[in-house]
PDB file of C-alpha atoms in Angstrom:
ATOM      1  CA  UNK A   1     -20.689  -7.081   5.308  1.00  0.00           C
ATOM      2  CA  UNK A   2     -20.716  -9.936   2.867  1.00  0.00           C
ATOM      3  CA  UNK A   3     -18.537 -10.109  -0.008  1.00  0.00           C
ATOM      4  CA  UNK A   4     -21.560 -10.204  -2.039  1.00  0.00           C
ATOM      5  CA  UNK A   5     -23.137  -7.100  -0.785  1.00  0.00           C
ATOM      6  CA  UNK A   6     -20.157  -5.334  -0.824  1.00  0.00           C
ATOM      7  CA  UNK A   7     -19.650  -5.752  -4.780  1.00  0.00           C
ATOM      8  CA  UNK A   8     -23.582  -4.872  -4.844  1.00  0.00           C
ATOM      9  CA  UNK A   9     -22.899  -1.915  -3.215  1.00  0.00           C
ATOM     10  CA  UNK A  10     -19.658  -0.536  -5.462  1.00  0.00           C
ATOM     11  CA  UNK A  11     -21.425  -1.710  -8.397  1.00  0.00           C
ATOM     12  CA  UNK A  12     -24.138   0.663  -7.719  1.00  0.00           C
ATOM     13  CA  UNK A  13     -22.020   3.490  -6.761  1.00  0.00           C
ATOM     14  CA  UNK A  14     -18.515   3.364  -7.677  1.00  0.00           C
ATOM     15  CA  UNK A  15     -18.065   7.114  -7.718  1.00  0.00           C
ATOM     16  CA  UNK A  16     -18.037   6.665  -3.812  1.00  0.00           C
ATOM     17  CA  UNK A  17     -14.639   4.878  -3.925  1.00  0.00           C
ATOM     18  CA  UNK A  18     -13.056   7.315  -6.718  1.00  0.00           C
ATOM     19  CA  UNK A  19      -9.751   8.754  -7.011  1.00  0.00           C
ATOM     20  CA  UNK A  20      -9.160  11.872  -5.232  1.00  0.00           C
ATOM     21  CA  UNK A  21      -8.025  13.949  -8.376  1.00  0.00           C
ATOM     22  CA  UNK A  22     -11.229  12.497 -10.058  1.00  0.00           C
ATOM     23  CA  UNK A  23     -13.369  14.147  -6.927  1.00  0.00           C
ATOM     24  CA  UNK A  24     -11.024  17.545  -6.766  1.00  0.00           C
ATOM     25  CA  UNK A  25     -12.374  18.386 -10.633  1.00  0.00           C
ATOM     26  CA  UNK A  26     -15.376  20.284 -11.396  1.00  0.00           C
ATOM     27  CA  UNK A  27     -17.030  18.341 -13.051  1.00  0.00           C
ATOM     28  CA  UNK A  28     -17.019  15.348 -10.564  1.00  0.00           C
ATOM     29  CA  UNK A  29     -18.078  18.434  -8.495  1.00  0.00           C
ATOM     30  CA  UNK A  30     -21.173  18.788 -10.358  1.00  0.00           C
ATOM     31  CA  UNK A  31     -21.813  15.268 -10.433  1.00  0.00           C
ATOM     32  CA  UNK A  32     -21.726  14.341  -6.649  1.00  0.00           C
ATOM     33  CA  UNK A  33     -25.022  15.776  -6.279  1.00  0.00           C
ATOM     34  CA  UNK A  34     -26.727  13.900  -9.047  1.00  0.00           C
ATOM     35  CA  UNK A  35     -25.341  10.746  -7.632  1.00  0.00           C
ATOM     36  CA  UNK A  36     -26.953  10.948  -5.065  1.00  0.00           C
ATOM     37  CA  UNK A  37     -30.478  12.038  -6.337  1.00  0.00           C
ATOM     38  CA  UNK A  38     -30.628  10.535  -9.678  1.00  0.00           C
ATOM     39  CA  UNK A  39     -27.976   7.590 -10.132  1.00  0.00           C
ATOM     40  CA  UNK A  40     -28.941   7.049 -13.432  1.00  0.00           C
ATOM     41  CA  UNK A  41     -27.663  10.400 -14.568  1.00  0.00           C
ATOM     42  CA  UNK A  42     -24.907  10.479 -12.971  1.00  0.00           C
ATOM     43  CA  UNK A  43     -23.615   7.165 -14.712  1.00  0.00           C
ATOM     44  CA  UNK A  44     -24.453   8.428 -17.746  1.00  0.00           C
ATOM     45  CA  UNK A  45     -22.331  11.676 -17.014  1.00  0.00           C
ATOM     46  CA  UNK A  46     -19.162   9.189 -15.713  1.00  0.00           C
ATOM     47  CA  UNK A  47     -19.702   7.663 -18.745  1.00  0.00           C
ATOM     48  CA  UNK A  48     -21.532   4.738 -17.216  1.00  0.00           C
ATOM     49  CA  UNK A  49     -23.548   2.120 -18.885  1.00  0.00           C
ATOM     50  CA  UNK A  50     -26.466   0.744 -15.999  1.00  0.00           C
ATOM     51  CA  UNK A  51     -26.135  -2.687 -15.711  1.00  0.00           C
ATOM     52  CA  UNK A  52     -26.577  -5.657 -13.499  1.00  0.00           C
ATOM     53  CA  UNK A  53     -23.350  -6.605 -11.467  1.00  0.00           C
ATOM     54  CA  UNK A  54     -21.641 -10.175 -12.846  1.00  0.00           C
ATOM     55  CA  UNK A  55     -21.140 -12.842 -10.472  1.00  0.00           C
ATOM     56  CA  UNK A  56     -18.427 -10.882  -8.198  1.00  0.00           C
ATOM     57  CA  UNK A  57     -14.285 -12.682  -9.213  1.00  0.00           C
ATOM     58  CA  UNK A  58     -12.488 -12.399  -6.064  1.00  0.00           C
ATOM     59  CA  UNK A  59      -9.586 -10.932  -7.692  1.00  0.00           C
ATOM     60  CA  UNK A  60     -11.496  -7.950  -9.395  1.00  0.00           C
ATOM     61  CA  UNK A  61     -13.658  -7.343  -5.814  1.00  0.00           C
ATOM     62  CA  UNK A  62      -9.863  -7.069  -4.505  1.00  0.00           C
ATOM     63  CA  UNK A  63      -9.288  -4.036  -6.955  1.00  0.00           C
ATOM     64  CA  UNK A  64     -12.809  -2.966  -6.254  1.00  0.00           C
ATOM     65  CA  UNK A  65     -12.518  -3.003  -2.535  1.00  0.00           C
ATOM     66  CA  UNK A  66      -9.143  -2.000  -1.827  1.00  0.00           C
ATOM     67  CA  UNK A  67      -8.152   1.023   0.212  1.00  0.00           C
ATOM     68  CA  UNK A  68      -6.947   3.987  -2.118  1.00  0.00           C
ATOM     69  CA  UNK A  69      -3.588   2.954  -0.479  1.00  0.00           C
ATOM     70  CA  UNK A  70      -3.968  -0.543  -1.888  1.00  0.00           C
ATOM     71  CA  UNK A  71      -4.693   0.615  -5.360  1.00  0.00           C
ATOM     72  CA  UNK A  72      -1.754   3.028  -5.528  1.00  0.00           C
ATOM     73  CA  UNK A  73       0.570   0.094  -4.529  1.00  0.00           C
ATOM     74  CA  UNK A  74      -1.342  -1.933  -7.125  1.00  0.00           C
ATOM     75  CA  UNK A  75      -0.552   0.217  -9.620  1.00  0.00           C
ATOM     76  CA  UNK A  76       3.050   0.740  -8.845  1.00  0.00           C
ATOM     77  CA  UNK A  77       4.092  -3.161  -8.531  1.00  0.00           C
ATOM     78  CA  UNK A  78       1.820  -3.167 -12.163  1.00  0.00           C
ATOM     79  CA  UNK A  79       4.178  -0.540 -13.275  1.00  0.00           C
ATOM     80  CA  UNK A  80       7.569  -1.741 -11.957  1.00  0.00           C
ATOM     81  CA  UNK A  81       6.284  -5.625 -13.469  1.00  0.00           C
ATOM     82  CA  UNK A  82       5.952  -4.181 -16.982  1.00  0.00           C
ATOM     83  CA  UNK A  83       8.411  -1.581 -16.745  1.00  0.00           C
ATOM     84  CA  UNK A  84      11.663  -2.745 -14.941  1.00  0.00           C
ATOM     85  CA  UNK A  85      13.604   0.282 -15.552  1.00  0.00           C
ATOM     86  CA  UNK A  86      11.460   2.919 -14.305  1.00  0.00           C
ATOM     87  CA  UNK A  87      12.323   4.907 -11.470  1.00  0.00           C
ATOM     88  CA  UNK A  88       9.451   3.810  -8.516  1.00  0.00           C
ATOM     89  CA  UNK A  89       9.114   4.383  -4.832  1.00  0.00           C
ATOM     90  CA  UNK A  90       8.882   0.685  -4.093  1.00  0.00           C
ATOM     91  CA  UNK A  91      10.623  -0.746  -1.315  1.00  0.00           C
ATOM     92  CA  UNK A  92      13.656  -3.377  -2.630  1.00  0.00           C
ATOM     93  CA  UNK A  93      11.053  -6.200  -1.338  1.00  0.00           C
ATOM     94  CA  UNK A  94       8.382  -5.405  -3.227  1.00  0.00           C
ATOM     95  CA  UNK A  95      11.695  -4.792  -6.500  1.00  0.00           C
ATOM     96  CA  UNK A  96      12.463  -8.105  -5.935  1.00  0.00           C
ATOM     97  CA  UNK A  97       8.615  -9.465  -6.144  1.00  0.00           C
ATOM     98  CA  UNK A  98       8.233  -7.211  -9.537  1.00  0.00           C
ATOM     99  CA  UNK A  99      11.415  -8.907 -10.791  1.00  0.00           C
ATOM    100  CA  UNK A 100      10.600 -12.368 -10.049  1.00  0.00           C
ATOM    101  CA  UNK A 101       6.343 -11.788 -11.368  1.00  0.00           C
ATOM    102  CA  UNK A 102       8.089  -9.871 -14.869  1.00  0.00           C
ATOM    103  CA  UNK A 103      10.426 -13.036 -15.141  1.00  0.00           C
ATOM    104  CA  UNK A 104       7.488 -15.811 -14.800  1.00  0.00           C
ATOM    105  CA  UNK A 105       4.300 -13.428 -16.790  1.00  0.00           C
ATOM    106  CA  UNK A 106       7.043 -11.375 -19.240  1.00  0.00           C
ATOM    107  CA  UNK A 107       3.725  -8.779 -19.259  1.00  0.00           C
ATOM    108  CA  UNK A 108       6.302  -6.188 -20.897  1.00  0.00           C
ATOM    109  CA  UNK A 109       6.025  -8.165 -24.056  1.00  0.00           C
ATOM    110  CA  UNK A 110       2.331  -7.282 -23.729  1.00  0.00           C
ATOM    111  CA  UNK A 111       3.033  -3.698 -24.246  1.00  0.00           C
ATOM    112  CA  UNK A 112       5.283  -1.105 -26.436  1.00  0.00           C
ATOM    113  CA  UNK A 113       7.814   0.528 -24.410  1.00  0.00           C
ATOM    114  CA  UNK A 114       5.383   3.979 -24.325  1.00  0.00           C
ATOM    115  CA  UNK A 115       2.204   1.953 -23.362  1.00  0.00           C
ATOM    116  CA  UNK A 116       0.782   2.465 -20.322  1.00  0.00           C
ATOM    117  CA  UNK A 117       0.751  -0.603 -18.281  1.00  0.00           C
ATOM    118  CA  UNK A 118      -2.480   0.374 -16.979  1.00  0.00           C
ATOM    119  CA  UNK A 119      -4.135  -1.253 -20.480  1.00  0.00           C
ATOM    120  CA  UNK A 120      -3.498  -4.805 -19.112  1.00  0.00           C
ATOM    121  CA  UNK A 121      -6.037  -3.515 -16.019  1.00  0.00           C
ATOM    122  CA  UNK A 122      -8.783  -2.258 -19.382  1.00  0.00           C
ATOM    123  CA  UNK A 123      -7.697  -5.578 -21.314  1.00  0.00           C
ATOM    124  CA  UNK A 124      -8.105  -7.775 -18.710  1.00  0.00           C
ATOM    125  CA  UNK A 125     -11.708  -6.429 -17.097  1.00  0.00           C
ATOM    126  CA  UNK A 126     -14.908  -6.419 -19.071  1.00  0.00           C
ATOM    127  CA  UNK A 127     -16.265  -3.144 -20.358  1.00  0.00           C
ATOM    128  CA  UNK A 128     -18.592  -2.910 -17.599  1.00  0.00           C
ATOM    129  CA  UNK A 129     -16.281  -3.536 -14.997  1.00  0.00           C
ATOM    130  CA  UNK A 130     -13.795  -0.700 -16.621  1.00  0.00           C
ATOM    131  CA  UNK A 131     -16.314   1.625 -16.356  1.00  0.00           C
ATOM    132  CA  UNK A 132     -16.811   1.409 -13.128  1.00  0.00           C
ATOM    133  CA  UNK A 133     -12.955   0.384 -11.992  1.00  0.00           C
ATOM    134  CA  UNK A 134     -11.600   3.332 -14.321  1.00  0.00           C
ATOM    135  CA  UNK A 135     -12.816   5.949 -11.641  1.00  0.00           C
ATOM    136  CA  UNK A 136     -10.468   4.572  -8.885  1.00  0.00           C
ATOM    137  CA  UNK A 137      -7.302   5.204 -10.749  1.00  0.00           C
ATOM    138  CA  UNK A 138      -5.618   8.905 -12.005  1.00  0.00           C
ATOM    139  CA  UNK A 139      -7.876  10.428 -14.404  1.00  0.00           C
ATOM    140  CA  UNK A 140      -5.058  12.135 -16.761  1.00  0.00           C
ATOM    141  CA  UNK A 141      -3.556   7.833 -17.324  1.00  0.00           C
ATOM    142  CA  UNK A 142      -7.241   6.813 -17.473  1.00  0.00           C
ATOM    143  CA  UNK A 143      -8.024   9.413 -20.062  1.00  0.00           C
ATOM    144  CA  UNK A 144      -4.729   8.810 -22.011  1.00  0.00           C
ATOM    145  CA  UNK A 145      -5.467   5.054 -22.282  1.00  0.00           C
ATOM    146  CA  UNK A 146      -8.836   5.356 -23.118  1.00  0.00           C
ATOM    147  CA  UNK A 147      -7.804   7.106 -26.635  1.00  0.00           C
ATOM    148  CA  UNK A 148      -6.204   3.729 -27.410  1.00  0.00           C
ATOM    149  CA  UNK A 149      -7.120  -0.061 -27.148  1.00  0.00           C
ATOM    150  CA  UNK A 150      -4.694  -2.980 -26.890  1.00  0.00           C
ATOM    151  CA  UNK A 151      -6.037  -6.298 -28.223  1.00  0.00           C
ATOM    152  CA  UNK A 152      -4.978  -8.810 -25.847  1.00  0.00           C
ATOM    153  CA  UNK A 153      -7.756 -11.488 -25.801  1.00  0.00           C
ATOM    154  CA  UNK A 154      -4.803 -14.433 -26.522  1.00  0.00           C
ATOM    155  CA  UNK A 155      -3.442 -13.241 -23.129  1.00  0.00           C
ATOM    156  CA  UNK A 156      -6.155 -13.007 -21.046  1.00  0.00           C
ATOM    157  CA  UNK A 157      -4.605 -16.808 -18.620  1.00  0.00           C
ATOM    158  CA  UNK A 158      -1.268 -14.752 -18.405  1.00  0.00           C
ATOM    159  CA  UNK A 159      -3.283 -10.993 -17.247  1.00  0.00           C
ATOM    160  CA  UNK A 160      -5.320 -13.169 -14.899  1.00  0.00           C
ATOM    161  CA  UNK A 161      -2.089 -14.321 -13.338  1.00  0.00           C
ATOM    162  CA  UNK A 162      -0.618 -11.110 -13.183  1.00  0.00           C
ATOM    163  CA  UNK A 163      -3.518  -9.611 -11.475  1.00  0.00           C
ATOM    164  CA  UNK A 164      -4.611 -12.767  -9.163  1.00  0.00           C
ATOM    165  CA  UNK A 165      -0.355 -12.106  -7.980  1.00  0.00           C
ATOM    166  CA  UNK A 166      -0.773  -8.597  -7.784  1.00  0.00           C
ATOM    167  CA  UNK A 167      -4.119  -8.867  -5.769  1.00  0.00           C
ATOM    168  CA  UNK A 168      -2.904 -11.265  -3.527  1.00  0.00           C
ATOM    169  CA  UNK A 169       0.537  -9.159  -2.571  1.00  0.00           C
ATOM    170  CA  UNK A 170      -1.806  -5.848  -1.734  1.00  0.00           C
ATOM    171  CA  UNK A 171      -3.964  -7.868   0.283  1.00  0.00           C
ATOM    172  CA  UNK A 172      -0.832  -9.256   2.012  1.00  0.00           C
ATOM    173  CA  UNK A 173       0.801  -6.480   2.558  1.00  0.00           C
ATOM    174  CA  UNK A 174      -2.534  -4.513   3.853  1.00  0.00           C
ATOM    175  CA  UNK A 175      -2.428  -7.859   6.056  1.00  0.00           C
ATOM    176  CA  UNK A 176       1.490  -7.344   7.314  1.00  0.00           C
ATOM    177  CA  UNK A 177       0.533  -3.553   8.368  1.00  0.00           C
ATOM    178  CA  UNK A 178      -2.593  -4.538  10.004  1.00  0.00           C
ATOM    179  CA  UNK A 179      -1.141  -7.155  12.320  1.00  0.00           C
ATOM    180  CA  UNK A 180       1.945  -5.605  13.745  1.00  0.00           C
TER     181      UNK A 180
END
């Protein structure tokens, strides 16, 4: 499947790829139904404006296509980048890689110590894209986030960085696992 086509398709449907605590609630419960018989509806219900797709970026198709694995490591390295003292599963490799990307993109600076890193993901993506993106990731940080906004538009070369790196080292590491 093309690139293309497979952006098409998530755009449409993004509840399809969502997180699994998103799908265990009840509501999401009710919802699953609807998506499939009146789309429309159930966007509005996920809080969904309909719109058509932008031009795909290959680095937001990466978030948008990844495996759920791929997004949880996403998320971590985002974490342990912005957040150098937190306690994380990571593997001293991927430590090191956080260290070095924090060092070059000082995203910390981006954020208070209590932010969630996660708003540099809702800063960087346009409201559209959120909408849609939001449903991969943990509902209770997605819900918490939502309640505030960071204002980062004089940032937005230094978040494309960070995410193009952070893109490119799931995709690598998906690669790594895949060929052995």
């Amino acid at each position: 499947m093309s690139d293309h086509l497979a952006w098409a398709q998530w755009w449409a449907s993004p509840w399809l790829s969502s997180h699994p605590e998103a799908t265990s609630t009840h509501a999401y419960d009710a919802v699953l139904p609807l998506c499939r018989s009146r789309p429309g509806l159930a966007c509005a219900a996920l809080g969904i404006e309909p719109c058509l797709p932008p031009a795909p970026c290959a680095t937001v198709l990466g978030l948008a296509l990844a495996s759920p694995e791929q997004i949880d490591l996403a998320i971590a390295l985002l974490d342990l980048t912005c957040h150098p003292n937190l306690d994380s599963p990571l593997c001293d490799e991927h430590r090191k890689w956080c260290e070095r990307l924090a060092k070059a993109l000082h995203p910390g600076a981006l954020l208070q110590p209590d932010d969630d890193s996660l708003q540099l993901l809702r800063a960087w993506v346009e409201p559209a894209v959120w909408q849609r993106l939001r449903l991969r990731l943990v509902p209770h940080r997605v819900q918490a986030i939502e309640s505030t906004y960071l204002s980062l538009d004089d940032a937005h070369g230094r978040l494309n960085t960070l995410w193009q790196a952070i893109v490119w080292r799931i995709a690598a590491t998906h690669s790594e696992l895949t060929h052995r």
